[in-house]
CSV table of N, CA and C in Angstrom, one decimal:
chain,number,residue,atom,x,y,z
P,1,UNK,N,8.0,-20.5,-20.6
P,1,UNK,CA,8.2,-19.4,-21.4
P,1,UNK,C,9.0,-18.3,-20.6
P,2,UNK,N,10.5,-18.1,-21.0
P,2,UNK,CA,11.0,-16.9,-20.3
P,2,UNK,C,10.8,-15.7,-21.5
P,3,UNK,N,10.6,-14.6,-20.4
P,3,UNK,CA,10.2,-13.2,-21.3
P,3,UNK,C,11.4,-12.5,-20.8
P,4,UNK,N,12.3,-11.9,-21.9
P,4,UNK,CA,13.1,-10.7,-21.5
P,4,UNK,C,13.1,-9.6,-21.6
P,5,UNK,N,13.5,-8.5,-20.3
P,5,UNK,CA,13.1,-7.4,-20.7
P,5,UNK,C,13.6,-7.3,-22.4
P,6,UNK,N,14.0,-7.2,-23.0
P,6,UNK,CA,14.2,-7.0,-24.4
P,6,UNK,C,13.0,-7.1,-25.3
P,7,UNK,N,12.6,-8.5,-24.7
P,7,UNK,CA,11.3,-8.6,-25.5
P,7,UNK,C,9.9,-7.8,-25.1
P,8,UNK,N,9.9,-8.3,-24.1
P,8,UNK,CA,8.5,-7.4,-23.5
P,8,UNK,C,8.8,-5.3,-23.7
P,9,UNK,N,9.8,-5.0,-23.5
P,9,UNK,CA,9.7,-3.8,-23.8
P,9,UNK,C,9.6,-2.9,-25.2
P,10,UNK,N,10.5,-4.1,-26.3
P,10,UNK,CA,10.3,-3.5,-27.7
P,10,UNK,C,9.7,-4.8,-28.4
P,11,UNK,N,9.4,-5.7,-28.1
P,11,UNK,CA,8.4,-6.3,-29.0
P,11,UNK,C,7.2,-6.6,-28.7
P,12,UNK,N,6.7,-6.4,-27.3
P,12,UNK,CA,5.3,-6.6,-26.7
P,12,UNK,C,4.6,-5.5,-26.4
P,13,UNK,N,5.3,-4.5,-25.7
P,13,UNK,CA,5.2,-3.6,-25.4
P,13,UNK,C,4.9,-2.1,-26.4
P,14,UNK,N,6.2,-1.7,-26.8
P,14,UNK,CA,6.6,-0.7,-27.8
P,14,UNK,C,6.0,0.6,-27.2
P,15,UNK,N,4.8,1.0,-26.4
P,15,UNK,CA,4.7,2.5,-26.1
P,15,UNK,C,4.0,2.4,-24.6
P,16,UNK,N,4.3,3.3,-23.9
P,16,UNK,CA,3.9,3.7,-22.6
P,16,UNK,C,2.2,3.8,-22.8
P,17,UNK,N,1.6,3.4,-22.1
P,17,UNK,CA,-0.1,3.8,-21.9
P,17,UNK,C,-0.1,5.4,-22.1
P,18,UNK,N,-1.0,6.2,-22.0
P,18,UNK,CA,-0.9,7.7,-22.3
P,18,UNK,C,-1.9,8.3,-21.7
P,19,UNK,N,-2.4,8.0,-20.6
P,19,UNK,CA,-3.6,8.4,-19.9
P,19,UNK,C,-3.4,9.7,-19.7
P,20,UNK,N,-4.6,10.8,-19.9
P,20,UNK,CA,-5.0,12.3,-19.6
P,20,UNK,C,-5.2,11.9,-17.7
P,21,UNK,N,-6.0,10.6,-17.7
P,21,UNK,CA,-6.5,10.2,-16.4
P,21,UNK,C,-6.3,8.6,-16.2
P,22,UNK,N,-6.6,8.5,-14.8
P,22,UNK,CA,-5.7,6.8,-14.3
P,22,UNK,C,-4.7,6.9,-14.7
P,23,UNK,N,-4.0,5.6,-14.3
P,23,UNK,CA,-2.8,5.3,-13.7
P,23,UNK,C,-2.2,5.8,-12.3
P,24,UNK,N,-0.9,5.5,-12.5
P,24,UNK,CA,0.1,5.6,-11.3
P,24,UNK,C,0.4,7.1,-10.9
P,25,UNK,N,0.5,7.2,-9.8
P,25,UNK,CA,1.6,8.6,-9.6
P,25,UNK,C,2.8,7.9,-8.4
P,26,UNK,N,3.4,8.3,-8.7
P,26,UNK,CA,5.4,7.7,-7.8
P,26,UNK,C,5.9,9.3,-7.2
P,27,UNK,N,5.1,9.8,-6.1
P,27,UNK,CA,6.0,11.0,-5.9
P,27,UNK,C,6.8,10.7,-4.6
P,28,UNK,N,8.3,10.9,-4.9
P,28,UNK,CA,9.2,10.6,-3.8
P,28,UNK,C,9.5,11.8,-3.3
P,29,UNK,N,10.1,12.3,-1.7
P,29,UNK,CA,10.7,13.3,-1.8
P,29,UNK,C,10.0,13.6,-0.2
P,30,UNK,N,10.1,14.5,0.6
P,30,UNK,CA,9.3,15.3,1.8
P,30,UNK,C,8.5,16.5,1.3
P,31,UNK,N,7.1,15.6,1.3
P,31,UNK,CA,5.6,15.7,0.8
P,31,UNK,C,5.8,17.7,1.3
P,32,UNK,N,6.1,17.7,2.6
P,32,UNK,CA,5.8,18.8,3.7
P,32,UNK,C,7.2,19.7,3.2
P,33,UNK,N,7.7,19.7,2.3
P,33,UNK,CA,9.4,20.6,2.0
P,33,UNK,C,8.9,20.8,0.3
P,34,UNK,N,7.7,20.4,-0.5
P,34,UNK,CA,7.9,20.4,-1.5
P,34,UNK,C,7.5,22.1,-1.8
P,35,UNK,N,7.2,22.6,-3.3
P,35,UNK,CA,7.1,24.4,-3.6
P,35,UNK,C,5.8,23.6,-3.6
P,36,UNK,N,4.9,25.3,-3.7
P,36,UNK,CA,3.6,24.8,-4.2
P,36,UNK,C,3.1,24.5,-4.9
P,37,UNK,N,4.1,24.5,-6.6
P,37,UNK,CA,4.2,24.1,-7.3
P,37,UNK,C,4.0,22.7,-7.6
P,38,UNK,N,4.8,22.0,-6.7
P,38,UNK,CA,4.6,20.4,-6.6
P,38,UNK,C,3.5,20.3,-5.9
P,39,UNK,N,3.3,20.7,-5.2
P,39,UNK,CA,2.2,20.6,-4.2
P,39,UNK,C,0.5,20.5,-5.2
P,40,UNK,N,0.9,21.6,-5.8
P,40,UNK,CA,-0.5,21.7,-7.1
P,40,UNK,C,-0.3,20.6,-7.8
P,41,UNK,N,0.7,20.1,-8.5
P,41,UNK,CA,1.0,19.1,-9.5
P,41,UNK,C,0.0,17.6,-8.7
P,42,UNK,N,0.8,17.6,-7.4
P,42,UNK,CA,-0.3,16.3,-7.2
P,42,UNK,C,-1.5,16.4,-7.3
P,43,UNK,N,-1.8,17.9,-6.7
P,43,UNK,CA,-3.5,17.8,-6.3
P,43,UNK,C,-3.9,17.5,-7.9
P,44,UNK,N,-3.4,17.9,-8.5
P,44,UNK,CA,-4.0,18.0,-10.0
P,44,UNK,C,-4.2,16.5,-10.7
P,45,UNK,N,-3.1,15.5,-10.2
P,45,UNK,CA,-3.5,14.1,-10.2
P,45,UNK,C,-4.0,13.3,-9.7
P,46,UNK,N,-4.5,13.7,-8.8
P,46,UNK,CA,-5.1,13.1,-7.4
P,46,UNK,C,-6.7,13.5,-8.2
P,47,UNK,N,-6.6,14.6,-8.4
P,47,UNK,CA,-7.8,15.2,-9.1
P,47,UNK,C,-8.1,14.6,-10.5
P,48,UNK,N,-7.2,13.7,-11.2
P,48,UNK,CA,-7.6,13.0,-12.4
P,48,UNK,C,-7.6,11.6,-11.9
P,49,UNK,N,-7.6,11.4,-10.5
P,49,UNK,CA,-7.7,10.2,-10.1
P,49,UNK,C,-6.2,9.2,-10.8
P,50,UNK,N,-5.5,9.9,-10.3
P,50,UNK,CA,-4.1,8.7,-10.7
P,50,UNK,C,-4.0,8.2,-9.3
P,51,UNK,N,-3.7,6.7,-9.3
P,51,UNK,CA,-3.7,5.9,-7.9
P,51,UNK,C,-1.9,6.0,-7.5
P,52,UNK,N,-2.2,6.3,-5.9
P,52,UNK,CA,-0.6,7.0,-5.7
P,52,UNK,C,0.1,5.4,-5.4
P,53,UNK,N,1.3,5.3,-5.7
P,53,UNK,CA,1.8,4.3,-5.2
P,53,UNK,C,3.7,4.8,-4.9
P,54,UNK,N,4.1,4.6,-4.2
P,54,UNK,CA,5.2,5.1,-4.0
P,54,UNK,C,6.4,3.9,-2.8
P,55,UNK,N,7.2,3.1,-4.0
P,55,UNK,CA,7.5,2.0,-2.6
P,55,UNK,C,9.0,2.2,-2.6
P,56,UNK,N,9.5,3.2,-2.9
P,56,UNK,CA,11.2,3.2,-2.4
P,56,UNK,C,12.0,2.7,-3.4
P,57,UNK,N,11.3,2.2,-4.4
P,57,UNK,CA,11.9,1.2,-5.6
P,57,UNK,C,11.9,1.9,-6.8
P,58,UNK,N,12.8,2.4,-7.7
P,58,UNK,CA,13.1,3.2,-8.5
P,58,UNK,C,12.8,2.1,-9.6
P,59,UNK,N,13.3,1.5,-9.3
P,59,UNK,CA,12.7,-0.1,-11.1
P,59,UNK,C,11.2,-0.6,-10.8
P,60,UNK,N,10.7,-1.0,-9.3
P,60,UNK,CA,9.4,-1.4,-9.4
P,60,UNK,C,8.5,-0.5,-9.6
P,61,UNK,N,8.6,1.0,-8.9
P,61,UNK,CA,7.5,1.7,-9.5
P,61,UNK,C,7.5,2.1,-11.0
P,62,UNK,N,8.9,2.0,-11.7
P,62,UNK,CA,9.2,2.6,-12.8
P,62,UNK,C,7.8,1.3,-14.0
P,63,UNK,N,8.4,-0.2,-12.9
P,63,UNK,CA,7.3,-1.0,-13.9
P,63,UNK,C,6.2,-1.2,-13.6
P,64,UNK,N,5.5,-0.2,-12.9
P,64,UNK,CA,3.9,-0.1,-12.6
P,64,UNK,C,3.9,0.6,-13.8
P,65,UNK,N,4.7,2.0,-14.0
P,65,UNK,CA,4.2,3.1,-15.1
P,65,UNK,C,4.3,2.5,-16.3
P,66,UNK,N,5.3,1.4,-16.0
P,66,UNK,CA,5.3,1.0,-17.6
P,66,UNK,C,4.1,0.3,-18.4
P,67,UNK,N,3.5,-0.5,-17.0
P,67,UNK,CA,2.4,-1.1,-17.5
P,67,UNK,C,1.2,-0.5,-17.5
P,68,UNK,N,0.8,0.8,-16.2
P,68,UNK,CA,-0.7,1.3,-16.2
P,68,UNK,C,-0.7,2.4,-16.9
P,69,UNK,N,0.8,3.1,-17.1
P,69,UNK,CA,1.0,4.4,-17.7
P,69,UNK,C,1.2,5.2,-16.5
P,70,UNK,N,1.4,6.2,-16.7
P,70,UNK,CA,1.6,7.2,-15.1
P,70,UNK,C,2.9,7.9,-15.1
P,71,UNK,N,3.0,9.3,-13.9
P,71,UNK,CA,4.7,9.3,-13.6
P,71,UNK,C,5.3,8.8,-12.3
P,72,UNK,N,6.7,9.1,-12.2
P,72,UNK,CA,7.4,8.9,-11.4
P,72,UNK,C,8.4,10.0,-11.1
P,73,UNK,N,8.4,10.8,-10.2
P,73,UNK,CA,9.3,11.9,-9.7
P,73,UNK,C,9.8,12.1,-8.5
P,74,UNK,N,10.7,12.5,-8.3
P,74,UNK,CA,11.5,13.0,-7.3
P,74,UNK,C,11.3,14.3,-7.0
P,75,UNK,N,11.2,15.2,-6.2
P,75,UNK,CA,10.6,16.6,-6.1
P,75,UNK,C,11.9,16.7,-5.3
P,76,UNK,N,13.0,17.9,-5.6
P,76,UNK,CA,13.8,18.3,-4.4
P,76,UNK,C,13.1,18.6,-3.4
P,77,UNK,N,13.4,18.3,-1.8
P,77,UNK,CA,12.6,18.7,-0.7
P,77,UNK,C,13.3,18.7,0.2
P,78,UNK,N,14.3,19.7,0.3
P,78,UNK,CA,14.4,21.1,-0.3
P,78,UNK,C,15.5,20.4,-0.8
P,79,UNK,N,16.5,19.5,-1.2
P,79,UNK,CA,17.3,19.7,-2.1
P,79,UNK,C,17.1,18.3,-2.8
P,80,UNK,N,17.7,18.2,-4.4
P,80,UNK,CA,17.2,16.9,-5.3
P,80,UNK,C,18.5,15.7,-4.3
P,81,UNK,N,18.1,14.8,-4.9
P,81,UNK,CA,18.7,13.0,-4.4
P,81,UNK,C,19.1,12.7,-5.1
P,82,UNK,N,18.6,13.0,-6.7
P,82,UNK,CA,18.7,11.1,-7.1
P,82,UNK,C,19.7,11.5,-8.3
P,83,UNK,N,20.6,10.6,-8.7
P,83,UNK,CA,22.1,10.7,-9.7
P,83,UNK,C,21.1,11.0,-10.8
P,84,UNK,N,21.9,12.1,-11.7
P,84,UNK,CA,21.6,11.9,-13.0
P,84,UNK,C,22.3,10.6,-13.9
P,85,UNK,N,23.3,10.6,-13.9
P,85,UNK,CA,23.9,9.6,-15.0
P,85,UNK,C,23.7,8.6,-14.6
P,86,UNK,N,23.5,7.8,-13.4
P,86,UNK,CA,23.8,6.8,-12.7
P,86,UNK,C,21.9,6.4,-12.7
P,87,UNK,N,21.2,7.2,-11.8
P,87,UNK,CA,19.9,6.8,-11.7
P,87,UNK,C,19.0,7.3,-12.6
P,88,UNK,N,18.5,8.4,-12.9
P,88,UNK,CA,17.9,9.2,-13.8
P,88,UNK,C,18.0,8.5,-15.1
P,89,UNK,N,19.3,9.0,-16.1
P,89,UNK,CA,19.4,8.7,-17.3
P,89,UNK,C,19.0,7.4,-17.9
P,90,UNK,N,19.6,6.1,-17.3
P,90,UNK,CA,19.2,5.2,-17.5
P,90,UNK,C,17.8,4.5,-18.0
P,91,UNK,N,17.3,5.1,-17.0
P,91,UNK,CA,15.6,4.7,-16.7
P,91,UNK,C,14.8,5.9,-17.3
P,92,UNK,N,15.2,7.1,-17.8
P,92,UNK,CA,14.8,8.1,-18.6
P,92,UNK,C,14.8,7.4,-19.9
P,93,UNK,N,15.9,7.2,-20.5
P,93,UNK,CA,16.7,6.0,-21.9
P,93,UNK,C,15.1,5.1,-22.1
P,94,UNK,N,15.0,4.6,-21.2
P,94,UNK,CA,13.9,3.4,-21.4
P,94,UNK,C,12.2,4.1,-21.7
P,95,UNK,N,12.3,5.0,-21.1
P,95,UNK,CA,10.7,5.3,-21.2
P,95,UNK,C,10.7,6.6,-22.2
P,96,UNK,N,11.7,7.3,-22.8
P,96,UNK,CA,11.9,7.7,-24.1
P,96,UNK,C,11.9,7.1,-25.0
P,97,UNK,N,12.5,5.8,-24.8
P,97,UNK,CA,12.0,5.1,-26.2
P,97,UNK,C,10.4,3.9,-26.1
P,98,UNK,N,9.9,4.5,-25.1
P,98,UNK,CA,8.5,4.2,-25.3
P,98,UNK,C,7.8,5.4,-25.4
P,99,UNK,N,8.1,6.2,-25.9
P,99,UNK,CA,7.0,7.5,-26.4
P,99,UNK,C,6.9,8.5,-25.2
P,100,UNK,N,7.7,7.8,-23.8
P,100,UNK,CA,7.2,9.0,-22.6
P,100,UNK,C,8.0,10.1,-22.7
P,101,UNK,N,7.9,11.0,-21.6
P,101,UNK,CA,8.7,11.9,-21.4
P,101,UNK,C,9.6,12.3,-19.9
P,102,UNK,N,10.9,12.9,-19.9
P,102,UNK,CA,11.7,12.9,-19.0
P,102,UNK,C,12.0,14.5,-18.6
P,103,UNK,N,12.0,15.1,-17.2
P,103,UNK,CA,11.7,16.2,-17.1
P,103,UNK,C,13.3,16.6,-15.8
P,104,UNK,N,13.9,17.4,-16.2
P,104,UNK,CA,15.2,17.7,-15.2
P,104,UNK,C,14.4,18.6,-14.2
P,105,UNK,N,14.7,18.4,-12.8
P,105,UNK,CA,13.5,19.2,-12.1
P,105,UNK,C,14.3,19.9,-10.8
P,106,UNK,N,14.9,21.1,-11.1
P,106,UNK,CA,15.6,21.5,-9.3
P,106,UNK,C,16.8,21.8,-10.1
P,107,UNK,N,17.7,23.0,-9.8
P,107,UNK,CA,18.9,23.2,-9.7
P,107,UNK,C,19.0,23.7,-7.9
P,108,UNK,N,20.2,23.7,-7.9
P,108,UNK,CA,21.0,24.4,-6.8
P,108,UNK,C,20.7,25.8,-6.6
P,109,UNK,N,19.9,27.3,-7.6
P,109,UNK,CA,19.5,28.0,-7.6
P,109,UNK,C,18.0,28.3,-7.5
P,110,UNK,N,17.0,27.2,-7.9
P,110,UNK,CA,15.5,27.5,-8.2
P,110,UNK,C,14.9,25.7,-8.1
P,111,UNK,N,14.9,25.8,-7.0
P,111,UNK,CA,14.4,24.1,-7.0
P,111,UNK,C,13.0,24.0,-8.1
P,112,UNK,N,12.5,24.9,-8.5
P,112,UNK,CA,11.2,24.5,-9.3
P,112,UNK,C,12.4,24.8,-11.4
P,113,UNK,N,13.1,24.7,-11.3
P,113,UNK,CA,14.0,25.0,-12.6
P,113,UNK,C,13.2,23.7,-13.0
P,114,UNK,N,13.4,23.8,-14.5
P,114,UNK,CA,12.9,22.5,-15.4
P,114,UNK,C,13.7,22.7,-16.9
P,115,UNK,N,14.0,21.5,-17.0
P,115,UNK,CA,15.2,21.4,-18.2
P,115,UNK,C,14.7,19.8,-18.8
P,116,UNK,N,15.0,19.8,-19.9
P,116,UNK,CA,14.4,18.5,-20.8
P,116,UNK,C,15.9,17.7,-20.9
P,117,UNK,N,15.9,16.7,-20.9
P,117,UNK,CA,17.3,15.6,-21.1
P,117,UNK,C,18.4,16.2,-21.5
P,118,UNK,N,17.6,16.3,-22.9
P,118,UNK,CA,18.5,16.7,-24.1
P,118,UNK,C,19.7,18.0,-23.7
P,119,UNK,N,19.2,18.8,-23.0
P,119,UNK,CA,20.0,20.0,-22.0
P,119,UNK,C,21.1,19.1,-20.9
P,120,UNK,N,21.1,18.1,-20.3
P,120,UNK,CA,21.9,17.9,-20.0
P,120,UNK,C,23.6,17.3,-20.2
P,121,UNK,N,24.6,17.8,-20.0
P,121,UNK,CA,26.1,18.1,-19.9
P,121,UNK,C,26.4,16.7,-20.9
P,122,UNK,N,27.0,15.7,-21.3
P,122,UNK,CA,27.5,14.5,-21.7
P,122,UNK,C,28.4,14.3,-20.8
P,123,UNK,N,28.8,12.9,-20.4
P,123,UNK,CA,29.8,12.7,-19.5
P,123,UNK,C,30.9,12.7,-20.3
P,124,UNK,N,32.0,13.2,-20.3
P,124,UNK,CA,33.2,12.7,-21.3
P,124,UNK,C,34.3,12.7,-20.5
P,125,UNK,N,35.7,12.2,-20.9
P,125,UNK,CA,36.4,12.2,-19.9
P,125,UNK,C,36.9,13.6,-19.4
P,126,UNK,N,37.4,14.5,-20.0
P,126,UNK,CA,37.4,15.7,-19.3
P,126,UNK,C,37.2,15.9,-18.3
P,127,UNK,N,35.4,16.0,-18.2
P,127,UNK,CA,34.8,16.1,-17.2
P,127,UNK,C,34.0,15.1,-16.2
P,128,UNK,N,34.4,13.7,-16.3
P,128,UNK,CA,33.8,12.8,-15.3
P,128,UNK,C,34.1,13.0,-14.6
P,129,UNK,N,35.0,13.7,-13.7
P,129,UNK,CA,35.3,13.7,-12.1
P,129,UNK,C,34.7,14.5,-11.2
P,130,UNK,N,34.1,15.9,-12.3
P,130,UNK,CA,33.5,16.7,-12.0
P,130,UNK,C,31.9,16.7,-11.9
P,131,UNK,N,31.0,15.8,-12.5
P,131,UNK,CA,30.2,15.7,-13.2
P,131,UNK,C,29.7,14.5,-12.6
P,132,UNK,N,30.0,13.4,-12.8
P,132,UNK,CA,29.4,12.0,-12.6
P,132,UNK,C,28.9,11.7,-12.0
P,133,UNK,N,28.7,12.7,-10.3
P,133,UNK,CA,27.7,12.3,-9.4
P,133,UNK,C,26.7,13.6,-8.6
P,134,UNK,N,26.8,14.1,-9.9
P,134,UNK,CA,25.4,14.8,-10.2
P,134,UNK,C,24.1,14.6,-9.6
P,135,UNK,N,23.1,15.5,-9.1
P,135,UNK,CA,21.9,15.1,-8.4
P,135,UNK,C,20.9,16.0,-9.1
P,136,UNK,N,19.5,15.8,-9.0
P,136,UNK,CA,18.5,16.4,-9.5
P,136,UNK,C,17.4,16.1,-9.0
P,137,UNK,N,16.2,16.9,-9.2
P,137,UNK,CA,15.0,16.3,-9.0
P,137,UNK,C,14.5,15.7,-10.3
P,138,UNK,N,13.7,15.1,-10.4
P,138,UNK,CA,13.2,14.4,-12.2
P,138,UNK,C,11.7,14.3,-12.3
P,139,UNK,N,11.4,14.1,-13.5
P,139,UNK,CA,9.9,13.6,-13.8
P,139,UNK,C,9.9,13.1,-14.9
P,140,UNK,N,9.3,11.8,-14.9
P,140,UNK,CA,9.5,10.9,-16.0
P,140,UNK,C,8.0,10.5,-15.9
P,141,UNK,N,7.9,9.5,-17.2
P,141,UNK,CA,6.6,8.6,-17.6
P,141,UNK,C,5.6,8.9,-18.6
P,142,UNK,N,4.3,9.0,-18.7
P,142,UNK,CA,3.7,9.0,-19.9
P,142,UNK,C,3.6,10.5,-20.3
P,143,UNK,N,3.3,11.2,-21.4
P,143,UNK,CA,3.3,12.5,-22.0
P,143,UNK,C,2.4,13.4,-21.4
P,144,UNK,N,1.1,12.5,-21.3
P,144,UNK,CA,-0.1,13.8,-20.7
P,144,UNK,C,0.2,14.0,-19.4
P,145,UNK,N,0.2,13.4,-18.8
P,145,UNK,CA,0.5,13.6,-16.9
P,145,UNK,C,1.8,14.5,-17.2
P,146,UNK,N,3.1,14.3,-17.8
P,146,UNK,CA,4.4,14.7,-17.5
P,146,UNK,C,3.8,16.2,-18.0
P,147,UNK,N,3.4,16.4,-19.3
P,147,UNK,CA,3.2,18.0,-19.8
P,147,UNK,C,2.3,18.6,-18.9
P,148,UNK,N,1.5,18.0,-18.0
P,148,UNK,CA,0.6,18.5,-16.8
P,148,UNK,C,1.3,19.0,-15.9
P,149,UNK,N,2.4,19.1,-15.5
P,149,UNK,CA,3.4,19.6,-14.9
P,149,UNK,C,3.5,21.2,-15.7
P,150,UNK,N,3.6,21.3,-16.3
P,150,UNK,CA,4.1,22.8,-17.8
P,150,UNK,C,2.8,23.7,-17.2
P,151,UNK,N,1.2,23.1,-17.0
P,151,UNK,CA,0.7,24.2,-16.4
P,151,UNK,C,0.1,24.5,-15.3
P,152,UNK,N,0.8,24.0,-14.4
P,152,UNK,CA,1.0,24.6,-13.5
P,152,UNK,C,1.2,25.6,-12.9
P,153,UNK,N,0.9,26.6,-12.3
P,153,UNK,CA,1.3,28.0,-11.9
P,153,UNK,C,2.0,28.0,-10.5
């Protein structure tokens, strides 16, 4: 029996786990450069007992969250990495259409800035040359952990 992602994700699957508590946490970034902000965010999952796993692999941890529930973020430390169009969006795409949520995290002015997808630019031609290799910090995965982010102080 071969399973394709196609199937496992919209016919077996269909919604992200939704845990308040357990699962995954994926925090990438220099732990020791993060705001306190992030700094709180983990303690606060560490504190709902989410198990950290963090292996360099933007697809394998993305399919831990997919199966135990959990997030996956990038924290600028001190500045964001990872492509929007290229790395972000894609893998945002996927776990929005499992009920999760996707969080833009860091500008060039306020590394703790937070913007939802939908706020970001479209590539069009105009502007691809300008645009296309865009960086950010992110937070993605299931609803309750990702909005645990929002109260943070």
């Amino acid at each position: 029996y071969s399973m394709t992602f196609y199937h496992y994700i919209y016919q077996e699957l269909k919604k992200l786990p939704n845990n308040a508590e357990g699962g995954i946490r994926c925090l990438g970034g220099n732990s020791t450069k993060w705001s306190d902000k992030f700094k709180a965010y983990e303690q606060a999952l560490i504190n709902r007992d989410f198990k950290d796993r963090y292996s360099g692999s933007f697809v394998g941890d993305l399919h831990a969250i997919i199966t135990y529930g959990g997030i996956y973020s990038y924290f600028p430390s001190p500045k964001a990495k990872i492509r929007i169009y290229y790395e972000w969006l894609p893998l945002a795409f996927i776990i929005k259409n499992l009920n999760g949520v996707f969080l833009v995290i860091g500008s060039v002015e306020n590394a703790d800035e937070v913007k939802n997808m939908e706020s970001i630019e479209p590539l069009t031609v105009d502007n691809v040359n300008e645009i296309h290799t865009k960086i950010s910090g992110g937070l993605l995965g299931s609803e309750k952990p990702v909005n645990l982010f929002y109260s943070i102080n």
